[in-house]
Amino acid sequence: MPQSFLDAVAETLTQIEADGLTKVERPITSPQGAWIHADGRKLLNLCANNYLGLADDPRLIDAAKSALDSHGHGMASVRFICGTQDLHRQLETRLAGFLGTDDSILFAACFDANAAVFEPLLGPEDAIVSDSLNHASIIDGIRLCKAKRYRYANADMHDLHAQLQAARDAGARHVMIATDGVFSMDGYLAPLDRITALAAAFDAITMVDDCHATGFMGPQGRGTPAHFGVKVDILTGTLGKALGGAIGGYIAGPQPVIDLLRQRARPYLFSNALPPAVVASALAVLDIVEDGDDLRAQLFENARYWRAGLTGLGFDLLPGEHPIIPVMLGEAHAAQAMARGLYDEGVYVSGFFYPVVPHGRARIRTQMNAALTREDLDRGLAAFAKVGRALGIVA
Ligand SMILES: *Cc1c(COP(=O)(O)O)cnc(C)c1O
């Protein structure tokens, strides 16, 4: 390998380090949960996407273990060659039923689902109108598609209207609006009531990535569209957050759309089928979620208590009801110091700063889950109070 290449790579790493943007991974030695073990210590974990607290649920572990016995370890095949088991089709049907669509199609991750969804469905005559804060995987998926691209300011309905008009004025054949259901840095919901109304006015298709909502937002956890009481055309989502936290993604939608994706979606055609243990535990998680009003009530009660507690201490929060609760800290160094101080107090959170969020909008993103107890939250609040005061962030 040419030394000049390695030098260039090392130079980039040095720059990342100099900018204070290096991400450090802490190896956790326990299952994912409200409490985790790392560095030989027990830590209260307030930054997992484990909204329903199911990531180490014994029912999911049992389902995975029995599928290992009945269906083996791995498929060693893509779906269409010899990688489709009865379990895969059962899960696709169950997901579609849960989400209220005709059918669904599984992927290795939602990142792949978003990479897959645009290119087979839209061509150069078409347009995609995309929210400026959409997840990286939507942005990448759009890059892989030949449709014309329009971007609107985050959740700005005037701008969405203007961009839809621009797409129509340019003569687009099909127009698709693409948005996250929930924007993960802020915990804000996309206004799907107004987005679907605009879609109807402009005869546009709606595509919603509901990763931070499926399982707990809306009646029976059916997601952001259910929360707003509207229907969207195409949904993408993950098994890696509230739905057990393992891995896997899906696209749900009308039958012909799913059928075409099965023929043409490249991350589906050219990548391995999900392992049976993961598929079986996802089926088990849907049983729990469909019957999960208690878990959802606990999650939102925790979110209310945590918000009220932090607000009472004088922290600056973004408003909302979602279990993503960002504590706004201004500059990157404040978020880093706060996260470090909390870690020393046994509370695991993570700081977000530029380029993930805008300059001057650094934050600690706390996330609630249903497995946290009142006692856990009080422990967390005490730590926030102590570190916040020590750093002069709150009085
Ligand atoms: C987490 C997330 C993804 C990626 O999901 P994976 O299944 O982990 O690949 C995609 N979109 C959004 C909005 C997400 O939050």
mmCIF file of C-alpha atoms and ligand atoms in Angstrom:
data_model
loop_
_atom_site.group_PDB
_atom_site.id
_atom_site.type_symbol
_atom_site.label_atom_id
_atom_site.label_comp_id
_atom_site.label_asym_id
_atom_site.label_seq_id
_atom_site.Cartn_x
_atom_site.Cartn_y
_atom_site.Cartn_z
ATOM 1 C CA MET A 1 0.000 0.000 0.000
ATOM 2 C CA PRO A 2 1.422 3.423 -0.877
ATOM 3 C CA GLN A 3 2.650 5.286 2.215
ATOM 4 C CA SER A 4 1.062 8.488 0.854
ATOM 5 C CA PHE A 5 -2.363 6.866 1.156
ATOM 6 C CA LEU A 6 -1.848 5.810 4.783
ATOM 7 C CA ASP A 7 -0.461 9.291 5.538
ATOM 8 C CA ALA A 8 -3.604 10.894 4.118
ATOM 9 C CA VAL A 9 -5.832 8.612 6.211
ATOM 10 C CA ALA A 10 -3.800 9.353 9.351
ATOM 11 C CA GLU A 11 -4.024 13.079 8.584
ATOM 12 C CA THR A 12 -7.834 12.875 8.492
ATOM 13 C CA LEU A 13 -7.849 11.058 11.833
ATOM 14 C CA THR A 14 -5.565 13.710 13.333
ATOM 15 C CA GLN A 15 -7.964 16.400 12.139
ATOM 16 C CA ILE A 16 -10.971 14.599 13.666
ATOM 17 C CA GLU A 17 -9.064 14.358 16.947
ATOM 18 C CA ALA A 18 -7.960 18.034 16.788
ATOM 19 C CA ASP A 19 -11.589 19.080 16.218
ATOM 20 C CA GLY A 20 -12.587 17.153 19.347
ATOM 21 C CA LEU A 21 -14.898 14.934 17.265
ATOM 22 C CA THR A 22 -13.377 11.513 17.950
ATOM 23 C CA LYS A 23 -16.008 8.988 19.017
ATOM 24 C CA VAL A 24 -14.870 6.535 21.645
ATOM 25 C CA GLU A 25 -16.607 3.199 22.129
ATOM 26 C CA ARG A 26 -16.944 1.849 25.656
ATOM 27 C CA PRO A 27 -17.181 -1.951 25.701
ATOM 28 C CA ILE A 28 -20.210 -3.015 27.755
ATOM 29 C CA THR A 29 -19.868 -6.395 29.442
ATOM 30 C CA SER A 30 -23.543 -6.951 30.336
ATOM 31 C CA PRO A 31 -26.754 -7.220 28.289
ATOM 32 C CA GLN A 32 -28.342 -3.938 27.187
ATOM 33 C CA GLY A 33 -30.675 -2.625 29.890
ATOM 34 C CA ALA A 34 -31.524 0.112 32.350
ATOM 35 C CA TRP A 35 -28.291 -0.761 34.125
ATOM 36 C CA ILE A 36 -25.182 -1.916 32.298
ATOM 37 C CA HIS A 37 -21.649 -2.924 33.228
ATOM 38 C CA ALA A 38 -18.668 -1.150 31.701
ATOM 39 C CA ASP A 39 -15.128 -0.467 32.942
ATOM 40 C CA GLY A 40 -15.882 -2.836 35.833
ATOM 41 C CA ARG A 41 -18.664 -0.508 37.049
ATOM 42 C CA LYS A 42 -22.421 -0.567 37.100
ATOM 43 C CA LEU A 43 -23.926 2.368 35.215
ATOM 44 C CA LEU A 44 -27.409 3.773 34.794
ATOM 45 C CA ASN A 45 -27.955 3.821 31.027
ATOM 46 C CA LEU A 46 -29.935 6.765 29.647
ATOM 47 C CA CYS A 47 -28.918 6.657 25.988
ATOM 48 C CA ALA A 48 -30.196 3.412 24.445
ATOM 49 C CA ASN A 49 -32.970 3.206 21.836
ATOM 50 C CA ASN A 50 -34.388 0.438 24.030
ATOM 51 C CA TYR A 51 -37.694 2.303 24.458
ATOM 52 C CA LEU A 52 -39.790 -0.599 25.699
ATOM 53 C CA GLY A 53 -36.943 -2.123 27.713
ATOM 54 C CA LEU A 54 -37.185 -5.381 25.746
ATOM 55 C CA ALA A 55 -33.574 -5.741 24.579
ATOM 56 C CA ASP A 56 -32.842 -8.397 27.238
ATOM 57 C CA ASP A 57 -36.388 -9.654 27.738
ATOM 58 C CA PRO A 58 -36.396 -13.376 28.652
ATOM 59 C CA ARG A 59 -39.350 -14.030 26.300
ATOM 60 C CA LEU A 60 -37.328 -12.783 23.330
ATOM 61 C CA ILE A 61 -34.256 -14.715 24.413
ATOM 62 C CA ASP A 62 -36.349 -17.906 24.711
ATOM 63 C CA ALA A 63 -37.907 -17.345 21.270
ATOM 64 C CA ALA A 64 -34.450 -16.863 19.783
ATOM 65 C CA LYS A 65 -33.119 -19.992 21.507
ATOM 66 C CA SER A 66 -35.955 -22.200 20.282
ATOM 67 C CA ALA A 67 -35.534 -20.902 16.736
ATOM 68 C CA LEU A 68 -31.845 -21.787 16.909
ATOM 69 C CA ASP A 69 -32.947 -25.350 17.709
ATOM 70 C CA SER A 70 -35.789 -25.577 15.179
ATOM 71 C CA HIS A 71 -34.449 -23.414 12.306
ATOM 72 C CA GLY A 72 -30.691 -23.384 12.769
ATOM 73 C CA HIS A 73 -28.156 -20.624 13.038
ATOM 74 C CA GLY A 74 -27.856 -18.930 9.657
ATOM 75 C CA MET A 75 -29.246 -19.001 6.151
ATOM 76 C CA ALA A 76 -26.048 -18.680 4.112
ATOM 77 C CA SER A 77 -28.183 -17.363 1.286
ATOM 78 C CA VAL A 78 -30.009 -14.324 0.062
ATOM 79 C CA ARG A 79 -33.774 -14.596 0.306
ATOM 80 C CA PHE A 80 -34.540 -15.542 -3.293
ATOM 81 C CA ILE A 81 -32.013 -18.364 -3.674
ATOM 82 C CA CYS A 82 -32.572 -20.505 -0.566
ATOM 83 C CA GLY A 83 -32.799 -17.991 2.274
ATOM 84 C CA THR A 84 -36.531 -17.700 2.890
ATOM 85 C CA GLN A 85 -37.883 -19.701 5.816
ATOM 86 C CA ASP A 86 -41.498 -19.883 6.946
ATOM 87 C CA LEU A 87 -40.445 -17.531 9.781
ATOM 88 C CA HIS A 88 -39.408 -14.755 7.367
ATOM 89 C CA ARG A 89 -42.774 -14.754 5.643
ATOM 90 C CA GLN A 90 -44.591 -14.956 8.987
ATOM 91 C CA LEU A 91 -42.745 -11.890 10.219
ATOM 92 C CA GLU A 92 -43.352 -9.929 7.008
ATOM 93 C CA THR A 93 -47.059 -10.668 7.238
ATOM 94 C CA ARG A 94 -47.189 -9.843 10.963
ATOM 95 C CA LEU A 95 -45.368 -6.523 10.470
ATOM 96 C CA ALA A 96 -47.708 -5.554 7.639
ATOM 97 C CA GLY A 97 -50.727 -6.410 9.778
ATOM 98 C CA PHE A 98 -49.339 -4.421 12.696
ATOM 99 C CA LEU A 99 -48.606 -1.394 10.507
ATOM 100 C CA GLY A 100 -51.806 -1.625 8.488
ATOM 101 C CA THR A 101 -50.194 -2.182 5.091
ATOM 102 C CA ASP A 102 -50.634 -4.912 2.452
ATOM 103 C CA ASP A 103 -47.219 -6.486 2.938
ATOM 104 C CA SER A 104 -43.669 -5.849 4.104
ATOM 105 C CA ILE A 105 -40.155 -6.889 3.120
ATOM 106 C CA LEU A 106 -37.257 -7.554 5.506
ATOM 107 C CA PHE A 107 -33.739 -6.154 5.270
ATOM 108 C CA ALA A 108 -30.571 -6.631 7.278
ATOM 109 C CA ALA A 109 -31.165 -3.190 8.828
ATOM 110 C CA CYS A 110 -33.271 -0.093 8.303
ATOM 111 C CA PHE A 111 -30.157 1.503 6.848
ATOM 112 C CA ASP A 112 -30.482 -1.039 4.031
ATOM 113 C CA ALA A 113 -34.242 -0.566 3.779
ATOM 114 C CA ASN A 114 -33.710 3.167 3.215
ATOM 115 C CA ALA A 115 -30.876 2.483 0.778
ATOM 116 C CA ALA A 116 -33.260 0.126 -1.066
ATOM 117 C CA VAL A 117 -36.544 1.961 -1.169
ATOM 118 C CA PHE A 118 -36.048 4.793 -3.665
ATOM 119 C CA GLU A 119 -33.998 3.500 -6.580
ATOM 120 C CA PRO A 120 -36.340 0.738 -7.834
ATOM 121 C CA LEU A 121 -39.479 2.870 -7.466
ATOM 122 C CA LEU A 122 -38.440 6.210 -8.984
ATOM 123 C CA GLY A 123 -36.504 7.282 -12.067
ATOM 124 C CA PRO A 124 -35.115 10.466 -13.642
ATOM 125 C CA GLU A 125 -38.633 11.690 -14.547
ATOM 126 C CA ASP A 126 -39.586 11.659 -10.860
ATOM 127 C CA ALA A 127 -38.856 13.829 -7.814
ATOM 128 C CA ILE A 128 -38.106 13.204 -4.146
ATOM 129 C CA VAL A 129 -38.861 15.996 -1.688
ATOM 130 C CA SER A 130 -36.852 15.327 1.462
ATOM 131 C CA ASP A 131 -36.753 16.888 4.949
ATOM 132 C CA SER A 132 -33.389 18.527 5.639
ATOM 133 C CA LEU A 133 -32.985 16.627 8.937
ATOM 134 C CA ASN A 134 -33.684 13.190 7.511
ATOM 135 C CA HIS A 135 -31.562 10.288 8.719
ATOM 136 C CA ALA A 136 -28.270 9.631 6.918
ATOM 137 C CA SER A 137 -29.641 6.411 5.432
ATOM 138 C CA ILE A 138 -32.488 8.287 3.695
ATOM 139 C CA ILE A 139 -29.979 10.779 2.317
ATOM 140 C CA ASP A 140 -27.829 7.916 1.017
ATOM 141 C CA GLY A 141 -30.852 6.106 -0.417
ATOM 142 C CA ILE A 142 -31.858 9.232 -2.309
ATOM 143 C CA ARG A 143 -28.311 9.563 -3.647
ATOM 144 C CA LEU A 144 -28.607 6.085 -5.134
ATOM 145 C CA CYS A 145 -31.783 7.049 -7.009
ATOM 146 C CA LYS A 146 -31.964 9.008 -10.261
ATOM 147 C CA ALA A 147 -35.016 11.048 -9.269
ATOM 148 C CA LYS A 148 -34.600 14.837 -9.026
ATOM 149 C CA ARG A 149 -33.944 16.002 -5.471
ATOM 150 C CA TYR A 150 -35.685 18.752 -3.552
ATOM 151 C CA ARG A 151 -34.994 19.553 0.092
ATOM 152 C CA TYR A 152 -37.235 21.388 2.536
ATOM 153 C CA ALA A 153 -36.287 22.975 5.871
ATOM 154 C CA ASN A 154 -36.995 20.660 8.804
ATOM 155 C CA ALA A 155 -40.750 20.196 9.272
ATOM 156 C CA ASP A 156 -41.339 23.546 7.525
ATOM 157 C CA MET A 157 -44.680 23.159 5.762
ATOM 158 C CA HIS A 158 -44.346 26.418 3.810
ATOM 159 C CA ASP A 159 -41.085 25.180 2.393
ATOM 160 C CA LEU A 160 -42.510 21.708 1.734
ATOM 161 C CA HIS A 161 -45.343 23.371 -0.184
ATOM 162 C CA ALA A 162 -42.832 25.427 -2.178
ATOM 163 C CA GLN A 163 -40.677 22.416 -3.012
ATOM 164 C CA LEU A 164 -43.686 20.325 -4.046
ATOM 165 C CA GLN A 165 -44.754 23.194 -6.285
ATOM 166 C CA ALA A 166 -41.241 23.394 -7.752
ATOM 167 C CA ALA A 167 -41.253 19.651 -8.462
ATOM 168 C CA ARG A 168 -44.654 19.868 -10.140
ATOM 169 C CA ASP A 169 -43.626 22.996 -12.104
ATOM 170 C CA ALA A 170 -40.586 21.076 -13.361
ATOM 171 C CA GLY A 171 -42.974 18.435 -14.709
ATOM 172 C CA ALA A 172 -42.156 15.576 -12.369
ATOM 173 C CA ARG A 173 -44.084 12.381 -13.128
ATOM 174 C CA HIS A 174 -44.183 10.891 -9.616
ATOM 175 C CA VAL A 175 -43.373 12.967 -6.537
ATOM 176 C CA MET A 176 -42.413 11.339 -3.240
ATOM 177 C CA ILE A 177 -42.154 13.114 0.096
ATOM 178 C CA ALA A 178 -39.569 11.444 2.373
ATOM 179 C CA THR A 179 -39.399 12.136 6.087
ATOM 180 C CA ASP A 180 -38.421 10.664 9.428
ATOM 181 C CA GLY A 181 -41.497 10.135 11.626
ATOM 182 C CA VAL A 182 -39.459 11.380 14.591
ATOM 183 C CA PHE A 183 -36.258 13.424 14.259
ATOM 184 C CA SER A 184 -33.777 11.695 16.478
ATOM 185 C CA MET A 185 -31.631 14.645 17.556
ATOM 186 C CA ASP A 186 -34.599 16.681 18.857
ATOM 187 C CA GLY A 187 -37.325 14.115 19.536
ATOM 188 C CA TYR A 188 -39.644 16.236 17.371
ATOM 189 C CA LEU A 189 -42.404 14.575 15.378
ATOM 190 C CA ALA A 190 -42.854 15.226 11.685
ATOM 191 C CA PRO A 191 -46.281 16.900 11.271
ATOM 192 C CA LEU A 192 -47.738 13.973 9.354
ATOM 193 C CA ASP A 193 -51.253 15.411 9.442
ATOM 194 C CA ARG A 194 -50.094 18.402 7.414
ATOM 195 C CA ILE A 195 -47.625 16.421 5.319
ATOM 196 C CA THR A 196 -50.313 13.957 4.206
ATOM 197 C CA ALA A 197 -52.651 16.872 3.429
ATOM 198 C CA LEU A 198 -49.981 18.483 1.229
ATOM 199 C CA ALA A 199 -49.252 15.109 -0.364
ATOM 200 C CA ALA A 200 -52.926 14.801 -1.273
ATOM 201 C CA ALA A 201 -52.969 18.328 -2.696
ATOM 202 C CA PHE A 202 -49.937 17.624 -4.891
ATOM 203 C CA ASP A 203 -50.787 13.984 -5.641
ATOM 204 C CA ALA A 204 -47.534 12.940 -3.975
ATOM 205 C CA ILE A 205 -46.469 9.632 -2.414
ATOM 206 C CA THR A 206 -45.531 9.675 1.298
ATOM 207 C CA MET A 207 -42.554 7.728 2.661
ATOM 208 C CA VAL A 208 -41.975 7.776 6.438
ATOM 209 C CA ASP A 209 -39.029 6.267 8.325
ATOM 210 C CA ASP A 210 -40.545 5.473 11.708
ATOM 211 C CA CYS A 211 -37.499 3.994 13.484
ATOM 212 C CA HIS A 212 -37.923 6.149 16.608
ATOM 213 C CA ALA A 213 -41.665 5.521 16.916
ATOM 214 C CA THR A 214 -42.731 2.008 15.921
ATOM 215 C CA GLY A 215 -43.716 0.024 18.996
ATOM 216 C CA PHE A 216 -44.551 2.946 21.255
ATOM 217 C CA MET A 217 -45.916 6.044 19.510
ATOM 218 C CA GLY A 218 -49.607 6.108 18.686
ATOM 219 C CA PRO A 219 -52.349 3.663 19.659
ATOM 220 C CA GLN A 220 -50.865 0.165 20.228
ATOM 221 C CA GLY A 221 -47.485 1.538 19.249
ATOM 222 C CA ARG A 222 -48.364 1.570 15.550
ATOM 223 C CA GLY A 223 -46.178 4.618 15.015
ATOM 224 C CA THR A 224 -46.251 8.274 14.071
ATOM 225 C CA PRO A 225 -48.987 7.943 11.399
ATOM 226 C CA ALA A 226 -51.231 6.285 14.005
ATOM 227 C CA HIS A 227 -50.327 9.047 16.478
ATOM 228 C CA PHE A 228 -51.634 11.616 13.980
ATOM 229 C CA GLY A 229 -54.490 9.377 12.832
ATOM 230 C CA VAL A 230 -53.327 9.427 9.205
ATOM 231 C CA LYS A 231 -52.222 6.857 6.617
ATOM 232 C CA VAL A 232 -48.937 7.081 4.773
ATOM 233 C CA ASP A 233 -47.986 5.113 1.665
ATOM 234 C CA ILE A 234 -44.619 3.582 2.514
ATOM 235 C CA LEU A 235 -43.099 2.995 5.949
ATOM 236 C CA THR A 236 -39.581 1.936 6.804
ATOM 237 C CA GLY A 237 -38.513 0.810 10.242
ATOM 238 C CA THR A 238 -36.087 -1.136 12.382
ATOM 239 C CA LEU A 239 -36.057 -4.154 14.662
ATOM 240 C CA GLY A 240 -33.051 -2.533 16.331
ATOM 241 C CA LYS A 241 -34.814 -0.044 18.600
ATOM 242 C CA ALA A 242 -38.105 -0.539 20.476
ATOM 243 C CA LEU A 243 -38.822 -3.858 18.708
ATOM 244 C CA GLY A 244 -36.309 -5.865 20.727
ATOM 245 C CA GLY A 245 -33.162 -4.000 19.754
ATOM 246 C CA ALA A 246 -31.419 -6.825 17.876
ATOM 247 C CA ILE A 247 -31.064 -6.042 14.179
ATOM 248 C CA GLY A 248 -33.130 -5.940 11.024
ATOM 249 C CA GLY A 249 -35.161 -3.480 9.019
ATOM 250 C CA TYR A 250 -38.230 -3.495 6.843
ATOM 251 C CA ILE A 251 -40.267 -1.621 4.281
ATOM 252 C CA ALA A 252 -44.062 -1.834 4.551
ATOM 253 C CA GLY A 253 -46.472 -0.682 1.881
ATOM 254 C CA PRO A 254 -48.883 -1.553 -0.934
ATOM 255 C CA GLN A 255 -48.564 -5.033 -2.483
ATOM 256 C CA PRO A 256 -47.173 -3.987 -5.889
ATOM 257 C CA VAL A 257 -44.551 -1.797 -4.218
ATOM 258 C CA ILE A 258 -43.351 -4.634 -1.976
ATOM 259 C CA ASP A 259 -43.467 -7.070 -4.906
ATOM 260 C CA LEU A 260 -41.316 -4.795 -7.056
ATOM 261 C CA LEU A 261 -38.843 -4.228 -4.214
ATOM 262 C CA ARG A 262 -38.499 -8.022 -3.869
ATOM 263 C CA GLN A 263 -37.495 -8.119 -7.552
ATOM 264 C CA ARG A 264 -35.292 -5.051 -7.694
ATOM 265 C CA ALA A 265 -34.098 -3.791 -4.297
ATOM 266 C CA ARG A 266 -30.352 -4.276 -4.346
ATOM 267 C CA PRO A 267 -29.714 -4.549 -0.572
ATOM 268 C CA TYR A 268 -32.383 -7.307 -0.592
ATOM 269 C CA LEU A 269 -31.147 -9.174 -3.664
ATOM 270 C CA PHE A 270 -27.468 -9.073 -2.836
ATOM 271 C CA SER A 271 -27.327 -9.485 0.942
ATOM 272 C CA ASN A 272 -27.926 -12.356 3.343
ATOM 273 C CA ALA A 273 -31.302 -13.219 4.864
ATOM 274 C CA LEU A 274 -31.876 -12.372 8.540
ATOM 275 C CA PRO A 275 -30.939 -15.242 10.874
ATOM 276 C CA PRO A 276 -33.889 -17.286 12.209
ATOM 277 C CA ALA A 277 -33.216 -16.431 15.856
ATOM 278 C CA VAL A 278 -33.616 -12.716 15.093
ATOM 279 C CA VAL A 279 -36.767 -13.313 13.046
ATOM 280 C CA ALA A 280 -38.335 -15.486 15.759
ATOM 281 C CA SER A 281 -37.604 -12.968 18.505
ATOM 282 C CA ALA A 282 -39.139 -10.232 16.330
ATOM 283 C CA LEU A 283 -42.317 -12.320 16.071
ATOM 284 C CA ALA A 284 -42.301 -12.647 19.870
ATOM 285 C CA VAL A 285 -41.756 -8.916 20.294
ATOM 286 C CA LEU A 286 -44.825 -8.152 18.207
ATOM 287 C CA ASP A 287 -46.904 -10.266 20.628
ATOM 288 C CA ILE A 288 -45.551 -8.162 23.495
ATOM 289 C CA VAL A 289 -45.974 -4.855 21.669
ATOM 290 C CA GLU A 290 -49.541 -5.505 20.542
ATOM 291 C CA ASP A 291 -50.371 -6.228 24.164
ATOM 292 C CA GLY A 292 -48.029 -3.545 25.497
ATOM 293 C CA ASP A 293 -50.189 -0.700 26.775
ATOM 294 C CA ASP A 294 -48.629 -1.072 30.245
ATOM 295 C CA LEU A 295 -45.112 -0.774 28.845
ATOM 296 C CA ARG A 296 -46.073 2.286 26.804
ATOM 297 C CA ALA A 297 -47.784 3.891 29.802
ATOM 298 C CA GLN A 298 -44.637 3.308 31.877
ATOM 299 C CA LEU A 299 -42.431 4.735 29.124
ATOM 300 C CA PHE A 300 -44.432 7.963 28.822
ATOM 301 C CA GLU A 301 -44.814 8.269 32.589
ATOM 302 C CA ASN A 302 -41.011 7.989 32.850
ATOM 303 C CA ALA A 303 -40.626 10.612 30.118
ATOM 304 C CA ARG A 304 -42.951 13.013 31.973
ATOM 305 C CA TYR A 305 -41.188 12.457 35.295
ATOM 306 C CA TRP A 306 -37.731 12.862 33.791
ATOM 307 C CA ARG A 307 -38.679 16.025 31.897
ATOM 308 C CA ALA A 308 -40.282 17.553 34.992
ATOM 309 C CA GLY A 309 -37.274 16.626 37.137
ATOM 310 C CA LEU A 310 -34.699 18.118 34.765
ATOM 311 C CA THR A 311 -36.796 21.234 34.221
ATOM 312 C CA GLY A 312 -37.146 21.632 37.989
ATOM 313 C CA LEU A 313 -33.360 21.511 38.313
ATOM 314 C CA GLY A 314 -33.076 24.368 35.819
ATOM 315 C CA PHE A 315 -31.887 22.482 32.737
ATOM 316 C CA ASP A 316 -32.854 23.745 29.310
ATOM 317 C CA LEU A 317 -34.842 21.045 27.455
ATOM 318 C CA LEU A 318 -36.388 20.918 24.013
ATOM 319 C CA PRO A 319 -40.171 20.756 24.412
ATOM 320 C CA GLY A 320 -42.103 17.626 23.513
ATOM 321 C CA GLU A 321 -43.546 14.368 24.713
ATOM 322 C CA HIS A 322 -41.253 11.889 22.975
ATOM 323 C CA PRO A 323 -38.934 9.767 25.165
ATOM 324 C CA ILE A 324 -35.977 11.411 23.399
ATOM 325 C CA ILE A 325 -35.243 14.244 25.843
ATOM 326 C CA PRO A 326 -32.328 16.453 24.805
ATOM 327 C CA VAL A 327 -30.642 18.596 27.466
ATOM 328 C CA MET A 328 -29.376 21.698 25.664
ATOM 329 C CA LEU A 329 -25.869 22.784 26.677
ATOM 330 C CA GLY A 330 -24.658 25.229 24.020
ATOM 331 C CA GLU A 331 -21.042 24.563 23.095
ATOM 332 C CA ALA A 332 -19.487 21.161 22.462
ATOM 333 C CA HIS A 333 -17.130 21.373 25.440
ATOM 334 C CA ALA A 334 -20.072 21.815 27.839
ATOM 335 C CA ALA A 335 -21.780 18.691 26.479
ATOM 336 C CA GLN A 336 -18.526 16.751 26.687
ATOM 337 C CA ALA A 337 -17.795 17.915 30.261
ATOM 338 C CA MET A 338 -21.353 17.103 31.335
ATOM 339 C CA ALA A 339 -21.209 13.591 29.802
ATOM 340 C CA ARG A 340 -17.819 12.942 31.443
ATOM 341 C CA GLY A 341 -19.015 14.194 34.825
ATOM 342 C CA LEU A 342 -22.144 12.063 34.636
ATOM 343 C CA TYR A 343 -20.098 9.018 33.711
ATOM 344 C CA ASP A 344 -18.004 9.548 36.846
ATOM 345 C CA GLU A 345 -21.300 9.643 38.777
ATOM 346 C CA GLY A 346 -22.363 6.320 37.256
ATOM 347 C CA VAL A 347 -24.737 7.675 34.610
ATOM 348 C CA TYR A 348 -24.130 6.788 30.987
ATOM 349 C CA VAL A 349 -25.310 9.418 28.483
ATOM 350 C CA SER A 350 -23.827 10.698 25.299
ATOM 351 C CA GLY A 351 -23.036 14.205 24.148
ATOM 352 C CA PHE A 352 -23.961 15.370 20.643
ATOM 353 C CA PHE A 353 -22.293 18.315 18.997
ATOM 354 C CA TYR A 354 -21.372 19.684 15.592
ATOM 355 C CA PRO A 355 -21.569 18.268 12.902
ATOM 356 C CA VAL A 356 -24.342 15.999 14.239
ATOM 357 C CA VAL A 357 -26.267 19.070 15.498
ATOM 358 C CA PRO A 358 -25.734 22.754 14.574
ATOM 359 C CA HIS A 359 -22.949 24.867 16.128
ATOM 360 C CA GLY A 360 -23.969 26.232 19.526
ATOM 361 C CA ARG A 361 -26.723 23.597 19.866
ATOM 362 C CA ALA A 362 -24.662 20.900 21.605
ATOM 363 C CA ARG A 363 -26.653 18.673 23.873
ATOM 364 C CA ILE A 364 -26.882 15.509 25.882
ATOM 365 C CA ARG A 365 -29.565 13.331 24.425
ATOM 366 C CA THR A 366 -31.244 11.382 27.187
ATOM 367 C CA GLN A 367 -33.679 8.646 26.262
ATOM 368 C CA MET A 368 -36.281 7.102 28.470
ATOM 369 C CA ASN A 369 -37.341 3.481 28.486
ATOM 370 C CA ALA A 370 -39.997 1.388 30.179
ATOM 371 C CA ALA A 371 -37.473 -0.599 32.231
ATOM 372 C CA LEU A 372 -36.335 2.444 34.245
ATOM 373 C CA THR A 373 -37.845 2.678 37.728
ATOM 374 C CA ARG A 374 -38.698 5.819 39.682
ATOM 375 C CA GLU A 375 -35.676 5.077 41.890
ATOM 376 C CA ASP A 376 -33.445 4.876 38.783
ATOM 377 C CA LEU A 377 -34.735 8.228 37.550
ATOM 378 C CA ASP A 378 -34.162 9.829 40.953
ATOM 379 C CA ARG A 379 -30.588 8.530 40.878
ATOM 380 C CA GLY A 380 -30.181 10.063 37.432
ATOM 381 C CA LEU A 381 -31.652 13.397 38.506
ATOM 382 C CA ALA A 382 -29.344 13.546 41.532
ATOM 383 C CA ALA A 383 -26.358 12.999 39.239
ATOM 384 C CA PHE A 384 -27.538 15.669 36.773
ATOM 385 C CA ALA A 385 -27.992 18.096 39.690
ATOM 386 C CA LYS A 386 -24.542 17.412 41.123
ATOM 387 C CA VAL A 387 -22.645 17.604 37.830
ATOM 388 C CA GLY A 388 -24.728 20.495 36.470
ATOM 389 C CA ARG A 389 -23.996 22.563 39.586
ATOM 390 C CA ALA A 390 -20.314 21.652 39.629
ATOM 391 C CA LEU A 391 -20.024 22.869 36.025
ATOM 392 C CA GLY A 392 -22.083 25.993 36.673
ATOM 393 C CA ILE A 393 -24.756 24.912 34.163
ATOM 394 C CA VAL A 394 -27.545 25.088 36.739
ATOM 395 C CA ALA A 395 -27.701 26.979 40.023
HETATM 396 C C1 LIG B 1 -31.694 4.021 13.695
HETATM 397 C C2 LIG B 1 -32.233 4.593 12.458
HETATM 398 C C3 LIG B 1 -32.007 3.993 11.215
HETATM 399 C C4 LIG B 1 -31.118 2.815 11.052
HETATM 400 O O1 LIG B 1 -31.720 1.658 11.556
HETATM 401 P P1 LIG B 1 -30.859 0.325 11.610
HETATM 402 O O2 LIG B 1 -31.874 -0.762 11.602
HETATM 403 O O3 LIG B 1 -30.057 0.386 12.874
HETATM 404 O O4 LIG B 1 -29.984 0.319 10.405
HETATM 405 C C5 LIG B 1 -32.624 4.540 10.105
HETATM 406 N N1 LIG B 1 -33.410 5.628 10.203
HETATM 407 C C6 LIG B 1 -33.632 6.242 11.387
HETATM 408 C C7 LIG B 1 -34.501 7.449 11.443
HETATM 409 C C8 LIG B 1 -33.035 5.751 12.537
HETATM 410 O O5 LIG B 1 -33.236 6.372 13.697
#
